[in-house]
CSV table of C-alpha atoms in Angstrom, one decimal:
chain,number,residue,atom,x,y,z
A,1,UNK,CA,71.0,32.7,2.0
A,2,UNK,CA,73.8,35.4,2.0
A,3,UNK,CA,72.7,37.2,4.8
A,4,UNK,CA,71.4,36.4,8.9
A,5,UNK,CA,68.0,37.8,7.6
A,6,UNK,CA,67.6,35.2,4.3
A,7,UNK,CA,68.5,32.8,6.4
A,8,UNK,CA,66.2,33.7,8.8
A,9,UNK,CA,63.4,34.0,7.1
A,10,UNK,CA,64.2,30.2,5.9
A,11,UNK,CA,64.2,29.2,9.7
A,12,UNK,CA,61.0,30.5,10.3
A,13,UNK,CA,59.6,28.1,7.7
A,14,UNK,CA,61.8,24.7,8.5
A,15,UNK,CA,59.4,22.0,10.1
A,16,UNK,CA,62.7,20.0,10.3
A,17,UNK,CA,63.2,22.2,13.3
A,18,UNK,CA,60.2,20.9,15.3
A,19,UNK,CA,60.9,17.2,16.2
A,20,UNK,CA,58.0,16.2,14.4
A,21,UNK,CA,58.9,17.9,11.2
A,22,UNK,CA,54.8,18.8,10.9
A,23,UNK,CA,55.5,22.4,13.1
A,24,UNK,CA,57.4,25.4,12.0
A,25,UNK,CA,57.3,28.8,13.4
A,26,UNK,CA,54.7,30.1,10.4
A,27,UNK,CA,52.4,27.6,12.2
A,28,UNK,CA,51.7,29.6,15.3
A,29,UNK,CA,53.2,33.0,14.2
A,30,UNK,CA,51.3,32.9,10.1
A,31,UNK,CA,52.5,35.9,7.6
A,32,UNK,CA,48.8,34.8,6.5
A,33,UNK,CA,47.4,36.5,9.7
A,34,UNK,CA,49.5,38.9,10.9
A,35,UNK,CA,51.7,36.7,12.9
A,36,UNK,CA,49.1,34.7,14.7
A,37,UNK,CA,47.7,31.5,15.0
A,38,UNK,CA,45.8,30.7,11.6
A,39,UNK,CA,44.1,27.7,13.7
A,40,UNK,CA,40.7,27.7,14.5
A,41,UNK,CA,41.0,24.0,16.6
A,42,UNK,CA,37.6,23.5,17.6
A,43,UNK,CA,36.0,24.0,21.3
A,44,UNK,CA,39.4,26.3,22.1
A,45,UNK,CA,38.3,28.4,18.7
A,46,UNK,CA,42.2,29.9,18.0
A,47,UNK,CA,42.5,30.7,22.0
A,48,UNK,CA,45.8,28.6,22.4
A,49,UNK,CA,47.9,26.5,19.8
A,50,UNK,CA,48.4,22.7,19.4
A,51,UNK,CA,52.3,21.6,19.8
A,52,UNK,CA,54.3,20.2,17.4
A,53,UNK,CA,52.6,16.6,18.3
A,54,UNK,CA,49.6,17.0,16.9
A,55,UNK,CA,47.5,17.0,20.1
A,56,UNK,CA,49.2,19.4,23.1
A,57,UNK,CA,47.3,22.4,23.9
A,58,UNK,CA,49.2,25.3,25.2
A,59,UNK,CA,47.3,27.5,27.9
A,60,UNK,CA,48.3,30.9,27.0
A,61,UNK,CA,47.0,32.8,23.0
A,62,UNK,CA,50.0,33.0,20.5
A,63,UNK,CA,50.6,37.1,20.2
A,64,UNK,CA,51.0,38.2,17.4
A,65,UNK,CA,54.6,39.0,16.2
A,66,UNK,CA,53.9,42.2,14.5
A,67,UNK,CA,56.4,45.7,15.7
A,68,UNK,CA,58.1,42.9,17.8
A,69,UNK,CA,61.0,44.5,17.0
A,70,UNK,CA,60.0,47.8,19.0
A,71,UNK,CA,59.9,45.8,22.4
A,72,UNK,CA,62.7,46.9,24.6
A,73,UNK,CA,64.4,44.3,26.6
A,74,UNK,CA,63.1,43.0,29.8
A,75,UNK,CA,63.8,45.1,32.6
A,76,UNK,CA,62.6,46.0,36.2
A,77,UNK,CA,62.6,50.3,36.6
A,78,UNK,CA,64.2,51.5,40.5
A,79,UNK,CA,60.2,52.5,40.9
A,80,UNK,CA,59.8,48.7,40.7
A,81,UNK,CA,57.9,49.0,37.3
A,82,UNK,CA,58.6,45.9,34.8
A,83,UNK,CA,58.6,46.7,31.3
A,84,UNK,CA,59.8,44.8,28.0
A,85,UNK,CA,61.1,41.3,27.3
A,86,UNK,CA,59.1,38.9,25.7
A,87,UNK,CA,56.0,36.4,25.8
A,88,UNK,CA,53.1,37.3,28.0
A,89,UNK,CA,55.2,37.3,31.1
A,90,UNK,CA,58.6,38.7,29.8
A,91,UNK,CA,60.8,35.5,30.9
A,92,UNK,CA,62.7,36.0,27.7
A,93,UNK,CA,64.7,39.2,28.1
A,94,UNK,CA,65.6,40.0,24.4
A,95,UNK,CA,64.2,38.8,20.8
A,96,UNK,CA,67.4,37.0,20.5
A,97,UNK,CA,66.1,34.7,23.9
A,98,UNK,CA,62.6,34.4,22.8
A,99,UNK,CA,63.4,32.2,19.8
A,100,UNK,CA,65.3,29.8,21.6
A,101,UNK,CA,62.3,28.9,23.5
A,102,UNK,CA,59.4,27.6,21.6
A,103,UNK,CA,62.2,25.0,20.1
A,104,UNK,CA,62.7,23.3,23.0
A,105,UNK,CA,59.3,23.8,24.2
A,106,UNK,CA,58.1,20.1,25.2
A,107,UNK,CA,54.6,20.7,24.0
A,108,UNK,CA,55.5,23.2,21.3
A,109,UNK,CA,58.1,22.4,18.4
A,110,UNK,CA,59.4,19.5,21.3
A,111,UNK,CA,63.0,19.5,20.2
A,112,UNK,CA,64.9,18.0,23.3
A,113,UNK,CA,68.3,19.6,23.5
A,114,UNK,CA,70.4,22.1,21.5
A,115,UNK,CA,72.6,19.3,20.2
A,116,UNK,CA,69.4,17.8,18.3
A,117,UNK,CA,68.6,20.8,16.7
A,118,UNK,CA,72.1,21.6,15.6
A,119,UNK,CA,72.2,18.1,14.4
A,120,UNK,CA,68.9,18.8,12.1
A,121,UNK,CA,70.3,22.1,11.0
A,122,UNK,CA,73.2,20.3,9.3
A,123,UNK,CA,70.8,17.3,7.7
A,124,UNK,CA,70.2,20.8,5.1
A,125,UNK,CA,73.2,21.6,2.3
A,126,UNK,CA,72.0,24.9,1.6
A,127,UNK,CA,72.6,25.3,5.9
A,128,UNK,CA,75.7,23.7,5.8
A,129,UNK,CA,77.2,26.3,3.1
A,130,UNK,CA,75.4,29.6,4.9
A,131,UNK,CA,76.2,29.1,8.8
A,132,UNK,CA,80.2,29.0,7.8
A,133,UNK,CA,79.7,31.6,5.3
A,134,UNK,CA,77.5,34.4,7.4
A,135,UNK,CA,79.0,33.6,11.1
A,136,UNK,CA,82.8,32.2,9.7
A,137,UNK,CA,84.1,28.7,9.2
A,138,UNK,CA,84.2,27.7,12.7
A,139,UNK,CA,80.8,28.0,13.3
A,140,UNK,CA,79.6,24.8,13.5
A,141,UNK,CA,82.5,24.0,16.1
A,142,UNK,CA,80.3,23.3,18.6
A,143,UNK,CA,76.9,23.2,19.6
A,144,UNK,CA,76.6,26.6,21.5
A,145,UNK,CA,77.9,28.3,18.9
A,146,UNK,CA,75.9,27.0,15.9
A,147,UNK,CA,72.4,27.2,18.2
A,148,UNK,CA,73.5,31.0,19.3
A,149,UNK,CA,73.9,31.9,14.8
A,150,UNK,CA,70.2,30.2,14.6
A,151,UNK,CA,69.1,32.4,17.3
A,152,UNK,CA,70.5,35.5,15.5
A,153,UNK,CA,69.3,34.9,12.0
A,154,UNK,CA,65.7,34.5,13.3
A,155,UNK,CA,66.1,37.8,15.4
A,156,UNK,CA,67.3,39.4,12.4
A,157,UNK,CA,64.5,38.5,10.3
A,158,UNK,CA,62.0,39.6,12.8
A,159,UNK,CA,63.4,43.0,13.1
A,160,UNK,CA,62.6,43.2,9.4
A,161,UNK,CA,59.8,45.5,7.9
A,162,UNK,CA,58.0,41.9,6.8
A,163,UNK,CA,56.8,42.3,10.7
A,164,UNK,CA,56.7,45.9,10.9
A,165,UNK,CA,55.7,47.8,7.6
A,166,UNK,CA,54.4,50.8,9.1
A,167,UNK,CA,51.2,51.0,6.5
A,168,UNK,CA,48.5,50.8,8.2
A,169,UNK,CA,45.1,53.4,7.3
A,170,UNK,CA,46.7,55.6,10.5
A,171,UNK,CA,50.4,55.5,9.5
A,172,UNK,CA,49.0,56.5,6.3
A,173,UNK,CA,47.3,59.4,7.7
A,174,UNK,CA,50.4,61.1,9.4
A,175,UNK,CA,51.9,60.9,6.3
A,176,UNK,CA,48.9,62.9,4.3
A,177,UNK,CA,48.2,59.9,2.2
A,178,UNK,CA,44.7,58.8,3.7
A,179,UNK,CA,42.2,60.4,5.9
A,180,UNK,CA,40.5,59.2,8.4
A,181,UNK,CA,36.6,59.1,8.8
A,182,UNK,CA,35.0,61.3,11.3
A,183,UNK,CA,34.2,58.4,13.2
A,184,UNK,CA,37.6,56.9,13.2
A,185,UNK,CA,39.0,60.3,13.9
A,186,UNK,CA,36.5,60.6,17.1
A,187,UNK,CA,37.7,57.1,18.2
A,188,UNK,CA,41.2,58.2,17.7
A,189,UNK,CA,40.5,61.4,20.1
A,190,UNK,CA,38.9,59.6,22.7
A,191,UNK,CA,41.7,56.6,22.6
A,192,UNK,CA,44.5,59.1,23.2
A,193,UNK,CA,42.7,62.3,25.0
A,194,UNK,CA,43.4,62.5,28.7
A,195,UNK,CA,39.9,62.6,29.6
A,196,UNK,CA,38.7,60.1,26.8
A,197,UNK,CA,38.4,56.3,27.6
A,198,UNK,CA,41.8,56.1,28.6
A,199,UNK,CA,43.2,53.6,26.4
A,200,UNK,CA,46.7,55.3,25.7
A,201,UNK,CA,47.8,55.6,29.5
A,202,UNK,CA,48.7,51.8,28.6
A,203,UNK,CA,48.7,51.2,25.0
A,204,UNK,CA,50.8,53.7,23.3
A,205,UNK,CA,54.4,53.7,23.3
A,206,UNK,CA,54.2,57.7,23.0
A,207,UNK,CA,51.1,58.9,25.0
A,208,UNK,CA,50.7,61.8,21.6
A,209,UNK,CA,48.0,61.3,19.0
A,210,UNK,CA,49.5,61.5,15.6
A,211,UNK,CA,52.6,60.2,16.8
A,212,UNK,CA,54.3,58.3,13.9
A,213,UNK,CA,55.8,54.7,14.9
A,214,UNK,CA,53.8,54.5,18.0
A,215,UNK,CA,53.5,50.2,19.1
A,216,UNK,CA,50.4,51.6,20.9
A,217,UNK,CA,51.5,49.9,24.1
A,218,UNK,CA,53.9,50.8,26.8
A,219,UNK,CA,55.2,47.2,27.0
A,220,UNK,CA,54.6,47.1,30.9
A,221,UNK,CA,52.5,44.8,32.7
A,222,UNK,CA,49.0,44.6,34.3
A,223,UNK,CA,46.3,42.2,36.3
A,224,UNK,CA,43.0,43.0,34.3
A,225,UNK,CA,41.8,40.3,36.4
A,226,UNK,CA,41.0,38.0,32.9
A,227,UNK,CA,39.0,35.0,33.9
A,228,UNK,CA,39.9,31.4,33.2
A,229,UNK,CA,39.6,30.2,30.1
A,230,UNK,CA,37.7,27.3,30.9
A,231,UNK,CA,37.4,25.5,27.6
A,232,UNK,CA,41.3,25.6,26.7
A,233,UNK,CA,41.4,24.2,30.6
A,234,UNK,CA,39.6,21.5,30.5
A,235,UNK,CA,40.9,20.1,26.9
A,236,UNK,CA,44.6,20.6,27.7
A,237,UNK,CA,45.1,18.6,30.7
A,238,UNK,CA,46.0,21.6,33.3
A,239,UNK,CA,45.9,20.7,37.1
A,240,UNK,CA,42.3,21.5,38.6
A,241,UNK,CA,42.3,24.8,40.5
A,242,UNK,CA,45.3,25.9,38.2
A,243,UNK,CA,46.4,29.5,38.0
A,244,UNK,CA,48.5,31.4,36.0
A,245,UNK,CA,49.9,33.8,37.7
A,246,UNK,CA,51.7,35.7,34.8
A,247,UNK,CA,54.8,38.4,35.5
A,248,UNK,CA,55.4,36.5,39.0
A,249,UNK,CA,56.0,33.6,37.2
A,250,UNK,CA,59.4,35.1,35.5
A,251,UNK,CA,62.3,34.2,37.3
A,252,UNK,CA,63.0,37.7,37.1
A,253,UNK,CA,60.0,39.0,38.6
A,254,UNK,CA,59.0,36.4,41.1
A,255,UNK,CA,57.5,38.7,43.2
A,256,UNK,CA,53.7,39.1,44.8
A,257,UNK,CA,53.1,42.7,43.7
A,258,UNK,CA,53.3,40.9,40.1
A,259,UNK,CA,50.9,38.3,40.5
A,260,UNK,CA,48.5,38.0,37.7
A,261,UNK,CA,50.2,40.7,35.6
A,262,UNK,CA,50.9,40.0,31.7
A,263,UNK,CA,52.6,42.1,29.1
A,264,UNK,CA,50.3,45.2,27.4
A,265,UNK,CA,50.0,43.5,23.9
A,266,UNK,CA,50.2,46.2,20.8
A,267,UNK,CA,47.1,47.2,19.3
A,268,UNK,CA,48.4,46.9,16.0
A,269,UNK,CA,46.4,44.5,13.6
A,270,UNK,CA,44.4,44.1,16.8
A,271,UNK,CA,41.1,43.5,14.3
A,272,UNK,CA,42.7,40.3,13.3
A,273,UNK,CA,44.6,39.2,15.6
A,274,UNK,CA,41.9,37.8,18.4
A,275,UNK,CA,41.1,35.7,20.0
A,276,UNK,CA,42.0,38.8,22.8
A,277,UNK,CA,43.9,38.1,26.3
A,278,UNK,CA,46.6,36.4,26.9
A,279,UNK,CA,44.6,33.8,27.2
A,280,UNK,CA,42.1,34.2,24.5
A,281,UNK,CA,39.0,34.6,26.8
A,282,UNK,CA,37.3,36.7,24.4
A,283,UNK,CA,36.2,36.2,20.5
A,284,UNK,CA,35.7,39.7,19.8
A,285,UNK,CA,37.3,42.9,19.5
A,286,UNK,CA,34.3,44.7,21.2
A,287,UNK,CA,34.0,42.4,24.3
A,288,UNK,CA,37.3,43.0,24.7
A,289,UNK,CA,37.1,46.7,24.6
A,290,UNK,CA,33.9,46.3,26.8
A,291,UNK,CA,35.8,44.1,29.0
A,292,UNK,CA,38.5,47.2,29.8
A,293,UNK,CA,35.6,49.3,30.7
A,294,UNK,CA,33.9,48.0,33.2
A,295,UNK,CA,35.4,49.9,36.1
A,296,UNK,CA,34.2,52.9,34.5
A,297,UNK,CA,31.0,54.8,35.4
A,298,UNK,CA,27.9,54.1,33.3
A,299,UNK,CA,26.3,50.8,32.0
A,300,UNK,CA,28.7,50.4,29.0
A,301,UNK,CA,31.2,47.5,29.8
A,302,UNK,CA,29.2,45.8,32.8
A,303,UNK,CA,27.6,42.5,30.7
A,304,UNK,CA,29.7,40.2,28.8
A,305,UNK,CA,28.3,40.6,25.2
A,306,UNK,CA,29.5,36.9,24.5
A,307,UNK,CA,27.6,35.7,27.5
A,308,UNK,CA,24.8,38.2,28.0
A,309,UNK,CA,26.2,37.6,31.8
A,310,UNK,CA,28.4,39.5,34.0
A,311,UNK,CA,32.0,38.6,33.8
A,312,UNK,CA,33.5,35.6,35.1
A,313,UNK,CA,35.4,36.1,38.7
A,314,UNK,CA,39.3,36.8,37.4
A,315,UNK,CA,41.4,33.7,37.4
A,316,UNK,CA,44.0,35.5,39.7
A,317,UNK,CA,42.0,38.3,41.5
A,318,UNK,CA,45.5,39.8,43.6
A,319,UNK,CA,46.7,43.5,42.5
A,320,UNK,CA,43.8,44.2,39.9
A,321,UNK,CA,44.6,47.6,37.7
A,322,UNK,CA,41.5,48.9,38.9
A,323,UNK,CA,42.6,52.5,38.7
A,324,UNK,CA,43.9,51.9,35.2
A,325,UNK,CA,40.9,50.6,34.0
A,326,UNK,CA,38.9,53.9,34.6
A,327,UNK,CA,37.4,55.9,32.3
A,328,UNK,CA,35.0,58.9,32.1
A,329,UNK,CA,31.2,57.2,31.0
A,330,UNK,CA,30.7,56.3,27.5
A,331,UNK,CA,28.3,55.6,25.2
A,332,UNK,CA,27.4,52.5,22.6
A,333,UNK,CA,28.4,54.9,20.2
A,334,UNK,CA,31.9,55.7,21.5
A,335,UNK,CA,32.9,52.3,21.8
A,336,UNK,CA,31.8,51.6,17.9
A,337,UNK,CA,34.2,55.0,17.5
A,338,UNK,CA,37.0,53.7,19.5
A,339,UNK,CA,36.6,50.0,17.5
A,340,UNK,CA,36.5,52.1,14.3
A,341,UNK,CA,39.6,53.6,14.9
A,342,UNK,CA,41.4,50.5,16.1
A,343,UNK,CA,40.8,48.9,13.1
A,344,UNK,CA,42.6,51.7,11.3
A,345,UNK,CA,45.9,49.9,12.9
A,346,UNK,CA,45.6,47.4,10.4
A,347,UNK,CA,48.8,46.8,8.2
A,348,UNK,CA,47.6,47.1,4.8
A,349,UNK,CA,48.4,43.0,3.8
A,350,UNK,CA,45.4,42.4,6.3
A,351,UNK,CA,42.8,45.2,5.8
A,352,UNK,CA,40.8,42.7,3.6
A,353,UNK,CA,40.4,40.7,6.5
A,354,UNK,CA,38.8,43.1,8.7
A,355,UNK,CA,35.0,42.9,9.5
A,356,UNK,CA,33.4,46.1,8.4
């Protein structure tokens, strides 16, 4: 471990660093599966992660950690447009900030303090000799300073290319080395044409087709109106009538005009990275898709294909995207294109996982 990024990459994998030594960050963030949840966990079926415990449920689906390094710091434009930062509601500002958090997290890794962290970090030999010899000798001085080198050897590591390889089917194709099929190449067209289904006004980082290095989304936030998650609800011990009221919730951003929003997740490795939402609501890729369409004109997107039902009321019904959410009427047959394409954003360690 000569470098912040070995020894990051050997953070990511210490249980000693959740106080149960049984939870890591691979556990909710798997190389397996693109940097999601590898959990299924019964009646919540991978919607939210157990904690560190053995039994805490959080409320909100683990996003995947995939391009994470393209996400631009939290920050609130003059037109009063919040963009960046990360989890679902931004409240970290910077990658650097987001990995302090699920440490300390009560019902995630549950470590209670700094101090007790930097006091496992130097149970390790192979720690003791790499702190002083990639952040200098007095680095384990004092508590701040040791905690602030762990947070920037993880943050190194996930700016690596482990997380963002840029070899998906469609990264291939820019570069001439794959083609895509004329369905896929249809889907594409309608994903980023102006008067297709929309999808790139808010996931794509570029707003062009054939854009290379897009994180297909624009890292600003929305209300979809996403309904409750009842299931994750009633098994991890939230407060009856309960609601998560996303961006507002970030001391940042406690304001009403962001009530309900949450952070445009990217679409890349999005045909393995479901449960979908940002709090897995939906199972599959299609209802998801569905769900996104059914402001727009037409029968497509109206019935939940999970539930054969119209969708559930939204859990926090204030400032809706409605406008966003519009699209021109399509078909059966231009959603399968549009699915067919987004599967093409599959980093090439996970294409065998993908459901042809």
């Amino acid at each position: 471990m000569r470098t912040p990024i070995e020894l990051g990459r050997a953070l990511f994998a210490d249980r000693n660093l959740s106080f149960s030594r049984k939870q890591n960050c691979v556990s909710c963030h798997s190389p397996e599966l693109a940097f999601t949840d590898p959990r299924a966990l019964g009646d919540v079926q991978g919607a939210v992660s157990r904690g560190g415990d053995g039994h805490s449920l959080g409320d909100r689906n683990s996003p995947t950690l995939s391009y994470i390094m393209m996400t631009p710091p939290f920050h609130i434009s003059a037109e009063h447009t919040a963009a960046g930062g990360m989890f679902w509601d931004g409240r970290a500002r910077t990658i650097t900030d987001q990995v302090r958090v699920p440490i300390l997290n009560p019902i995630e890794m549950g470590m209670p303090n700094e101090a007790s962290v930097v006091a496992r970090l130097r149970e390790s030999a192979d720690y003791q000799a790499a702190f002083p010899e990639i952040f200098g000798p007095g680095v384990w001085d004092d508590t701040p300073k040791a905690f602030a080198a762990l947070q920037t050897a993880l943050a190194s590591y996930l700016k690596t290319s482990d997380f963002a390889p840029f070899d998906s089917r469609y990264d291939k194709s820019l570069r001439g080395e794959a083609a895509l099929s004329q369905n896929e190449a249809r889907g594409r067209d309608l994903f980023f044409a102006a008067n297709g289904a929309g999808c790139s006004r808010c996931h794509s980082s570029t707003g062009v087709a054939d854009s290379r290095n897009d994180a297909f989304t624009n890292f600003r936030y929305y209300n979809l109106g996403v309904p409750e998650n009842v299931a994750v609800r009633r098994l991890n011990g939230s407060a009856a009538q309960r609601v998560d009221h996303g961006l507002m919730q970030n001391p940042a951003a406690n304001d009403p005009t962001y009530d309900g929003a949450f952070k445009v997740p990217t679409l890349r490795n999005i045909a393995v990275t479901g449960p979908y939402m940002h709090n897995g609501a939906f199972q599959e890729l299609r209802t998801a898709v569905l769900f996104h369409l059914r402001f727009s004109a037409g029968s497509v997107g109206k019935i939940n294909p999970e539930t054969g039902t119209a969708w559930n009321a939204p859990e926090d019904g204030t400032n809706l995207a409605t406008s966003d959410l519009k699209a021109r009427p399509l078909s059966d047959a231009d959603v399968d294109a549009l699915i067919a394409f987004l599967k093409t954003l599959t980093d090439r360690a996970y294409e065998s996982l993908v459901d042809n």
